[in-house]
Short mmCIF file of C-alpha atoms in Angstrom, two decimals:
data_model
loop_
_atom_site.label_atom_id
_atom_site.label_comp_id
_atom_site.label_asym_id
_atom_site.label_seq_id
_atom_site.Cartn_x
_atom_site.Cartn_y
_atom_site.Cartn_z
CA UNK A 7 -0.94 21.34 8.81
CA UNK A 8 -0.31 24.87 8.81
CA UNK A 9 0.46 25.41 12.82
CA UNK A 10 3.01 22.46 11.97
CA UNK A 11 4.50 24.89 8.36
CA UNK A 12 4.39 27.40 11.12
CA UNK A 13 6.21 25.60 13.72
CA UNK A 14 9.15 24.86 11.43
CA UNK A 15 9.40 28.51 10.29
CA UNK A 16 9.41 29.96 13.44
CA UNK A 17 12.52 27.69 14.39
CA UNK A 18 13.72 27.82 10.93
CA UNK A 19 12.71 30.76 9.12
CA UNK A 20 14.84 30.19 6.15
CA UNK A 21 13.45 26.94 5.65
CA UNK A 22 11.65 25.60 2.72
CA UNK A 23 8.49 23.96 3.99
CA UNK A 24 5.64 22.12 1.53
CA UNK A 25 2.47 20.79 2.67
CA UNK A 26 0.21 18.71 0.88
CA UNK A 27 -3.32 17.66 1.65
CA UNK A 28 -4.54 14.30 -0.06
CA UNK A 29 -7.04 11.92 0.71
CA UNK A 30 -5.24 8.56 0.76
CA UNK A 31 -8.07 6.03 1.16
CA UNK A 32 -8.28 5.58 -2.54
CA UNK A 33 -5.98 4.41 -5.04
CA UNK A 34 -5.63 7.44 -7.03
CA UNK A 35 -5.45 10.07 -4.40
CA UNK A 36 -2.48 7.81 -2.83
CA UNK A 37 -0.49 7.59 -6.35
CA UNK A 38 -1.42 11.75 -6.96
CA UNK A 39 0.44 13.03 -3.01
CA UNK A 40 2.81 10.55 -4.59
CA UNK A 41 3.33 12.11 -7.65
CA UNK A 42 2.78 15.78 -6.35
CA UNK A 43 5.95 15.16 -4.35
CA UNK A 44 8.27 13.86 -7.14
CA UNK A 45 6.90 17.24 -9.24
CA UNK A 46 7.97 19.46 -6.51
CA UNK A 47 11.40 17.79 -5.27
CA UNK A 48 14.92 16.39 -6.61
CA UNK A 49 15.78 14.94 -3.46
CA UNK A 50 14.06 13.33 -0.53
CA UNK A 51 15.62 12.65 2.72
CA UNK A 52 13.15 10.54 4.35
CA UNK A 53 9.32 9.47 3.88
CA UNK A 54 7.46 8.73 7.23
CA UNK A 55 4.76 6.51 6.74
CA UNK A 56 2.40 7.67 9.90
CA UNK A 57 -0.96 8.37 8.68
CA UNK A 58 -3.52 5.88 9.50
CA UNK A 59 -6.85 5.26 10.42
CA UNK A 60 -8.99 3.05 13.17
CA UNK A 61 -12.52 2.44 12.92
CA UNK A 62 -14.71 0.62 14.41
CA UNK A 63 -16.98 -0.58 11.31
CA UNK A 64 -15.52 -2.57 8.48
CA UNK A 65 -16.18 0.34 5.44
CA UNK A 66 -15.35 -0.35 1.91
CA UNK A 67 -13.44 2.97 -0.11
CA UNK A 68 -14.84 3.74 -3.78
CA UNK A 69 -12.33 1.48 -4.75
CA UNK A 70 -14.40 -1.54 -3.23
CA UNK A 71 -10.97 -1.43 -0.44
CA UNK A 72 -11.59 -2.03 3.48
CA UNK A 73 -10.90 1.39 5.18
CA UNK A 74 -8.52 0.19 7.55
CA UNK A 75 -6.56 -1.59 5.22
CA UNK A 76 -6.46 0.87 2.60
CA UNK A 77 -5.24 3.69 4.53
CA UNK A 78 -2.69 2.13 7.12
CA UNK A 79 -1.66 -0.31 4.22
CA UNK A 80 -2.25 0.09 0.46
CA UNK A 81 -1.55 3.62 0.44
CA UNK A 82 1.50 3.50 2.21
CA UNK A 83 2.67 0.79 -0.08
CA UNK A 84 1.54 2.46 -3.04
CA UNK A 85 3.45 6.53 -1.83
CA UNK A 86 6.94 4.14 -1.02
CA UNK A 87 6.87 2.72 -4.17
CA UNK A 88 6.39 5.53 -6.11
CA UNK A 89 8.93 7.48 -4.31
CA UNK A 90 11.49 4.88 -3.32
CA UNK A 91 13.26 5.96 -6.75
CA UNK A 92 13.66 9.31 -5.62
CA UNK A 93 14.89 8.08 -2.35
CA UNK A 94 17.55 5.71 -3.59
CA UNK A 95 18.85 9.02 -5.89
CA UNK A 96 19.01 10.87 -2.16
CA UNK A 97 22.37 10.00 -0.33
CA UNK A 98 21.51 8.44 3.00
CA UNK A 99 17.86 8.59 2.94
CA UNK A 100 15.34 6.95 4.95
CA UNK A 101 11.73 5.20 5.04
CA UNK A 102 10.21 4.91 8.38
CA UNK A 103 6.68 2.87 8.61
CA UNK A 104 5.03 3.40 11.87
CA UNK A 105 3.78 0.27 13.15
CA UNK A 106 2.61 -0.40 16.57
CA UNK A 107 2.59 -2.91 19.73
CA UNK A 108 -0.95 -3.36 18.41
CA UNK A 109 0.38 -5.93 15.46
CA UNK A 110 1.14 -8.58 18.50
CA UNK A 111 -2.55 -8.71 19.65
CA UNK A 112 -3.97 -10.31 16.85
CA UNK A 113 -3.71 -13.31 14.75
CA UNK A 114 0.36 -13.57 14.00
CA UNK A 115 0.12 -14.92 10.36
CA UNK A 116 -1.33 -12.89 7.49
CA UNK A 117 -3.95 -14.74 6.03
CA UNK A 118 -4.08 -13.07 2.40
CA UNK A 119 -6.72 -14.55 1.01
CA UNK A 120 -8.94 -12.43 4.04
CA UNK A 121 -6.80 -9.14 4.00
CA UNK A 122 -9.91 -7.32 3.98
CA UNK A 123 -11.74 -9.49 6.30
CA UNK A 124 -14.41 -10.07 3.13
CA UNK A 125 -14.78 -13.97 5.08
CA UNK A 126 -15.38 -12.70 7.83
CA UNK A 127 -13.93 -12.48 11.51
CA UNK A 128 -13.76 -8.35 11.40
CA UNK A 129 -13.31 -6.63 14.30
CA UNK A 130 -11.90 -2.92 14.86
CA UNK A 131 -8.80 -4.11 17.06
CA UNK A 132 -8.22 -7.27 14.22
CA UNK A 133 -8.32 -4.87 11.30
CA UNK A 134 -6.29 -2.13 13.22
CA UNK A 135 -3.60 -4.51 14.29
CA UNK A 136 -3.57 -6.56 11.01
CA UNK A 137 -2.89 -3.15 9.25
CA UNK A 138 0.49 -2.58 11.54
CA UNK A 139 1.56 -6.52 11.13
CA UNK A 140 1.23 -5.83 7.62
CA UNK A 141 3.24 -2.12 7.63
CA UNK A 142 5.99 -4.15 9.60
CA UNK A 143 6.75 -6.84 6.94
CA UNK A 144 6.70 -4.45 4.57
CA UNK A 145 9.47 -2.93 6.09
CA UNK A 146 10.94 -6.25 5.97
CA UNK A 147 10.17 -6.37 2.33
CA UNK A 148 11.54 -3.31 1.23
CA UNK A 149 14.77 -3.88 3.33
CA UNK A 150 14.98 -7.59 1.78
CA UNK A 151 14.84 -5.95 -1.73
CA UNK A 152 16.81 -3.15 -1.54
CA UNK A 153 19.55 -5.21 -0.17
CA UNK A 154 19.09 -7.57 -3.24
CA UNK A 155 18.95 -4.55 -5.65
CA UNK A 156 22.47 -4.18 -5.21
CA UNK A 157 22.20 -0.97 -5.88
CA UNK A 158 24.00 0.82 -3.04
CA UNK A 159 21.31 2.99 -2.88
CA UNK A 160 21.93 3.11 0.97
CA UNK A 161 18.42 3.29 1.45
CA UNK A 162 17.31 2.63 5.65
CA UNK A 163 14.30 1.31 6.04
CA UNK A 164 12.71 1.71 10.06
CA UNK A 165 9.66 0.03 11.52
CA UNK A 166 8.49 1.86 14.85
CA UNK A 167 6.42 1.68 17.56
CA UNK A 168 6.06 5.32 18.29
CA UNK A 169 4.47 4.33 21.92
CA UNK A 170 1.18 4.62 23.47
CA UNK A 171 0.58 8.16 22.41
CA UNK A 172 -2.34 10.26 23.70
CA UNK A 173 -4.07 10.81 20.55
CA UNK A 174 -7.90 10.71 19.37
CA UNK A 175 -7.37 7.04 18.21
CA UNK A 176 -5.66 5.71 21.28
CA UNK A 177 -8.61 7.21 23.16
CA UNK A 178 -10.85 5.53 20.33
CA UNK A 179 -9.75 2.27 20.77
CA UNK A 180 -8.93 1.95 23.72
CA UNK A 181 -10.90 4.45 26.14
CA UNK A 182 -9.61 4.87 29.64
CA UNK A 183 -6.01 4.47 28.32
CA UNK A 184 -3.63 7.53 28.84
CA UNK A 185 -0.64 7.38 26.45
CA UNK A 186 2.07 9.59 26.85
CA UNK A 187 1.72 13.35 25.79
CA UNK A 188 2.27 14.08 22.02
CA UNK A 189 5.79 16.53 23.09
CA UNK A 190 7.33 13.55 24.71
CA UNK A 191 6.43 11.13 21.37
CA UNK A 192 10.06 11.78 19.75
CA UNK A 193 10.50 7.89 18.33
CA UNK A 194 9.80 8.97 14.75
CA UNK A 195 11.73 12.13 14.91
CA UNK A 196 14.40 10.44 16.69
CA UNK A 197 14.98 7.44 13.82
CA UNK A 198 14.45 10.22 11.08
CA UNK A 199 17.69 12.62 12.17
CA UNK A 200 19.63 10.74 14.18
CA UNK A 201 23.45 10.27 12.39
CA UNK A 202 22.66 7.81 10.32
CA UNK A 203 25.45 5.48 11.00
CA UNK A 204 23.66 4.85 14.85
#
């Protein structure tokens, strides 16, 4: 975190970096980064829901939560809602979940009464790609409601693949692969500053 506070300084020296360090695989440590960032700020420009996590046994989190699901779903859920105020205050601000092609290799419905896999059928590719199925209708979601907030918040809401990117998951799950190198991974970047009437 602090060769990436670095990295914007040297490029920017004038600019006014915060970092924050938070385990998100429980409930409370999701709504406290959450919470950290509304103390801090009076604006926020856009929220970039990347973090995630892909393992290969199904793990329950002190709060009795599947890994998987907790981190690459629940917390993201639980940092955009707490924020989303603060966003819709923020002229033309954006929330970008990072999905992945992964969400097409498993089962296409959401089955919620086995979210967590807790009947069964767990796998690390099914909970991994159930995770990003579930990140990309909650884009939906949040789009759906905004709209109907009528609100004129202005609020965009992105869902990304950011692209096979060569990255100690990618060569986790899927060994042998070679993604693309992290420079030329710009997706995320690219949907968070572009001019935001593209």
């Amino acid at each position: 975190l602090n060769n990436v506070k670095n990295s914007i300084l040297n490029t920017n020296p004038n600019a006014i970096v915060k970092c924050y360090i938070q385990d998100i695989s429980t409930i409370q440590g999701a709504k406290e980064l959450a919470n950290k960032v509304l103390a801090d700020n009076n604006r926020l420009d856009f929220l970039i829901n990347n973090a995630g996590i892909y393992t290969t046994k199904r793990i329950l989190t002190v709060d009795g939560i599947e890994t998987t699901f907790a981190i690459n779903v629940l917390a993201p859920y639980i940092i955009t809602s707490l924020l989303l105020p603060l966003l819709k205050s923020t002229p033309y601000s954006r929330i970008l979940n990072v999905a992945s092609t992964s969400q097409e290799e498993g089962d296409p419905h959401i089955i919620l009464d086995n979210l967590q896999f807790q009947k069964g059928g767990y796998s690390d590719h099914a909970s991994y790609s159930l995770s990003k199925l579930c990140m990309a209708s909650l884009s939906h979601e949040y789009a759906k409601r905004i709209k109907a907030s009528n609100d004129n918040s202005g609020v965009l809401i992105y869902s990304c693949d950011p692209g096979d990117v060569d990255t100690q998951m990618l060569r986790a799950g899927w060994p042998g692969y070679l993604g693309m190198p992290l420079d030329k991974a710009n997706d995320e970047y690219n949907l968070s500053t572009c001019p935001f009437d593209e």
